[in-house]
Structure formats: structure tokens, C-alpha cells
Amino acid sequence: MEERWDFDITVCKKSFVFWPLSFLLLFFLLFLSSPLAIFAVSLNNDSANVGGEVEIGLDPQDGSALLLFKSQLLEQSQSLSGWDGAVGCNWHGVTCSNQTGRVVALNLTGLDLLGQVHPCLCNLTFLETLSLSHNSFNDSVPFCFGGLSRLKNLDLSYNRFSGVVSSALMELHNLVQLDLSHNMLMGTIPFWIGNFSVKLEKLRLSFNNFNGEMPKSLFNSVALRYLDLSHNYLVGSVGDFRQALGHINLEANLLSGTLPCFSASSASLSVLNLANNSIMGGLPTCISALRGLTELNLSFNVLTYGISPRFVFSEKLVVLDLSFNELSGRLPSKIVEASEKSRLLLLDLSHNHFSGNIPVTITELKSLQALYLSNNLLSGEIPSRIGNLTYLQVIDFSHNILSGSIPLNIVGCFQLLALVLNNNNLSGEIQPELDALDSLKILDISGNQISGEIPLTLAGCKSLEVVDFSYNNLSGYLNDAITKWSNLRFLSLARNKFSGALPSWLFTFAAIRTMDLSGNKFSGYIVDGNFNVSENFISVGAGRTTTTISSVTSPKLDIKYSIIVAGKTELSFNYNLSTAVGLDLSDNQLHGQIPASLFGLQGLEYLNLSHNFLDGQVSENVGMMLSLRVLDLSHNSLAGQIPDNISNLGNLTLLNLSYNFFSGIVPKEQTHWRFSGAFAGNPYLCVGFSDDGCTRGSLPEVPGKTFEREMDEGPISVWIFCVSALVSFYSGLVALFCSTRTRNYILQTKI
């Protein structure tokens, strides 16, 4: 027995006051004889006879429905204020039929409308297109929508609709496009979704909370060409669709099983995105037989084994992303059939287990703009012909076992925005010719064996924003070339062999958020310069990170890249720097007092000056550092009392003032008890919350030094200082501290 749906269409009515018939007739005759009436009739004739066609005004029933719909909205932008006018077919978003005056299209996209969709809207029974997308409509999708039998396009995306998909929608037999994406819909996808309309070509249900398996009707939907079910909680296998699809996006679900061949779409499929699932097994060569494929994204799955030499695509391919899998073997020597005709813009094979050399044939993909091969087991040298890829914007070969030097030919990539080569075995020196890369924003060569000095010519890289030279063998003084990097946001020279005094221009970068010069041989004083140049340093919340405490304890580079393919000929590169706002000068040979202005930087989240020869007192300004989460001044010669207002720093999570010469009492009432071990190795400091308590009689009358440090032109002489201390910064372990200049961190700051 066939199930039928009956819909009760609410008729929107206006009340009318009926005049006596005789009065109306008299008024009508007087009006017709007036000049105003003659003008009105003339105007009406002019507007209604354009191009020889008679235009009919808005149907009264439809007009009433629209006005009632508007009256129920919590409108934010007042964009529908013009609906009160007389010419209804000219209302914003309203399209009428010239023959009937009935509303055939209603487009209210992005008008900041809020509230429920009133059922009165369902009186627009001649609607063919309804778009309410990019608003804030809530509650469930109205059941009465099923009565809009003429509807061809229904777009309710980017709202707050919730609940399950109404079964009434299965009555929309003429629907061509259905978009319910970016809502809060839940439950399983209805079984009828693939066959309720034989005309359905486009279906978008992405960014909802659908679960269960994909309904079988989807695999046989004859007219379907575009399918997007991404960002849900769908399970089961992908399955092989039996219709000729052009776009399949099932990204970010819980799908498993192996990859099908999509044979029915071999000539039509343009986009295949199955990223962020649990698909396993190997890469079937039949995938490369999809001759119309322009985008293939299989990243973040569990694909294994090597890539077959027959896994070769047509020159139409624009994006190939196989990253974050468990693929192994050698990199494919051939990716597209005709390299000289290749349109490939993005190639991402990162985070796999590929080994061997980078094939030189990769330099024949002349259209390539982004090349990611990071986090593999690649060895050998960077191909010397890498500069042939003149359109490259991003090179990321980091976290491999590459050796040799950075090829000079790389300057041929003159459009390069990011060069990321960190954590390899690269050696040699930084070539002066790299200044030709004047568009470069990110230069990361950290974690290698690169030596020599920073070339003066690198001043030509004026676009640099992120520079990481840490963990190399670089040496020499800091030269003025760095001052030309006026847009600098991150600078790390940590763990090298730089020496000399800190230059006066060090803190003159207006956009800087992280500076790490730790683990070098810098000497002299911390320049009492203008620390207030950087907005990130001085303003609370200006550069605030959402990083976890484990990552904020070290100012290591934390950067996320994003690539947007714009059309088929270019891509857009961007990055997000979420490293903590911090300054690290630890583990050097700095002496003298810490400038009071340094302690007044209210935006600073991380400050590490440990393992130096700093003396003097800690300024009371430290209480102004409202964003501070980590403060490490340990292993210096700081003296005097610890400022009481440190306890007022509510964001402080790690504090280390150990192994100095602080004196006085740390009161029990203060909150320093949160930082176990933070005061160890201060012989003249009495900690009130310790087991022994704290009394005046236990304090020395005249604090004196137990060891001295002499600093001359030559090497540093240090008297041996041995103290047994209870060091329990993290877990209360007992440690013996005995060293001429201890380098064991109580506060671990490097991985």
C-alpha cells in the first residue's frame, strides 16, 4: 500500500474593513476623474508594459506569507526592512513569475537572520528555489517543506537546524540540489535519500552529526553527480558507486575497509577526498585510471605497502595528497604520464615511511607550487636541479636523513615563501646567494650540522617572518643583516656557537613574539633597550596562545601550514604561528643586572634567563607580567628578597628561582607552595611552607657569598660550589647538586 503525505498549508490572512457599497462607488468615480488617478494609471501602464510583456504584481497570498514570516524573525541586520514597501516583487531576495505574480525563488543567504522558520513560508507553493543559508535559523527543518512540490533547489546550509532529517522531504520529487551542510542534524542518513528524486544531482550533508552507514540508495542514485558527506560520524566501508559521479567527499568520518576502484566514474570523477578515515590496505592502481581526476586526497588513513610504478595519473591531476599514512618503499619516479604537460600544483607525501633518494624526476613537474616530503626516511642529497621548479612556493623536506649541503640552484625557486629543511644531516654553510629569495617568509634549517656565520647578504631576504637556525654549528657575532628582517615574528638561534655581546638592536622588531638565543656563548650585559616595541610583548592577550603547558615551557617553533587550491592554476599559502610569546636567553655567559623594564612586559608568557651569571635584585615590576606562565631565573647570582607580588601572577604555572642567593622569608600565606622545588639552593632563603617552618633565629645576620665568579678577558674562573639540596621540582626526588657550573635543568626547557 503506497504511503501518501497530506500537508496542511496555513493560509495567511489579513482582516479587511468593508465600506458601505454606495460610499465606495462614489469614491471610485471621484478618483477616476482626478489628475492623480490619470497619473497613476499612466505610471502603472508604463511599468507593466516593458518589452511588450505585462508584469503582474506580487500575489497577495504570497505577500502575506512573506510578511508573517518576517514578523516572526529576530532580525539582526534589518536587511528585510524594505519588505514593507508596496512593490513586493522587488523585495530583497524575492523573485516572482512575470505571468502569475507567484514567488518562484526566495534567496535570503547571509542576512544574519535568527529564529525559527515559520510554517507560513510553506504557503509559497510555487517556489522552485529556496536558500536560507548562512543565517542562524534553529530548531528542526519544518515538516511542511514537503508540500513545496515544485522545489528544485533547497539550501539550508550554515544554520543551526537540529534533529533528524524530516521524512517529509522525500516528497520533493523534483529536487535537483539539496544542501543541509553545516548544521547540527543527527541520526542516520535516511534510507530514501538516494531515490526520493530521480532528478537529484547534488547532495551536501557535511559538517553534521550523522552516524551509521551510508544508505544503499546512494550507491544507485542515477542522476547524482556531487556527493559531500564529510565531517560526520559515518562508519562502514566506502563501497563502489554505480553511477558516474564527478565529486566525492567523505573526509573526516569513521570509514574503514579498502579502497574501491570507482570504475563507474572512471571518466567523470574530478574530486575524490577520503581523508581522515581509517581506510587500510594498499593503493590499487585502478585509482590512477580515473582519467578526469584533478584532486586526490587520501591523507590521514592507514594505507600501507609501496606505490606501484603503474600508479601514474593523467596530466589533469592538480592535487595529490597521500600524507599521514604508512606507505613505504621508494618515492615514485613518475607521478603523471607527461611531466612536461603536468598541471600538478600540490604534492604531499609527508609523514609516511618512504626511503631512498628523492628522485630527480620530481624536478620535471614544472607547475608544482607546494612540495611536502617531510617526516619520512629519505636519504641522499637534495636534487641539484630543484631550482628548475620556478613556481614553487613551499618546500618541506624536514625530518628525514638528507645529507650534503643546500644546493645553490635552489635560488631558482624565486617565488619561494617557505623553505623548511630542519632535522636532517645537512652540512656546509649558509650560501650568501640565498638573498635572491626575497619573497621568503619562513626559513627553517634547524637541527642540522650547518656551520659558519650568518652571511651579511641575507639582509636581502627582507620578507622573512620566521627564522629558525637552532641546533647547528653556526658561530660568530650577530651582524646587522638581521635588522633588515623588519617583519620578524620568530627568531631562534639556540644551541649554536654564537658569541660576543648582545647587540643594541636586538629588541627592535615590532612584530616579534618569540626570541630564543639560548645555549650559545653570548656575554656582556642584557641591553637595557626599548622592550616596548613589540605589541606582543607589551599588551596582555595580544599574542596569547592556546598552547598546552607542555609546549609553552619551550619556545620551540609551532607552525601550521594551510594550502588552498584556487581553481586549477594556483594555490594560496598561509601559516599560523602559535608559539608562546617568549624570550629565552638561558645558558649563556651574560652578567650584570636584569633590566627593570624587562620585567614590565605584560604580554610575555615565557621568560627564561637561567644558567647565566646575572646578579642584582629582581625588580618589583615582575608583578606586572600578567600573561606570564613560565619564569625561570635559576642558576644565577641573583640576591635580595623575592618580590611578594610574584604570587599575584595568576597565569604562572612554572616558577624556578633555584640556585641563587635570594634571602629573607617566603611567607606561608603566599601561593608559592604550588611550585615545589622552585627555591632550592638558596642558602639564605627561608621558605615558610617547608617542613621545618621559618623563624627569624634561623636566618644569618649578614648574608655572604659561598662562592665567587671572576670574569676577565680570558676564561671564566669559578670556585667549586657543592651543596646537597632537596630538589623536587616535579616529583620530590632527592638530588645531589655538585658542579662548577651546573647545566642540569630543574625546569626542563628543551626536548
GROMACS .gro file of C-alpha atoms in nm, residues 174 372 392 427 587 615 678:
model
    7
  174ASN     CA    1   1.158   1.750  -0.841
  372TYR     CA    2   5.593   1.819   0.104
  392LEU     CA    3   5.747   2.651  -0.604
  427SER     CA    4   7.610   2.039   0.640
  587ASP     CA    5   7.262   2.903   2.912
  615ASP     CA    6   7.326   3.941   3.969
  678ALA     CA    7   6.138   2.644   4.295
   0.00000   0.00000   0.00000
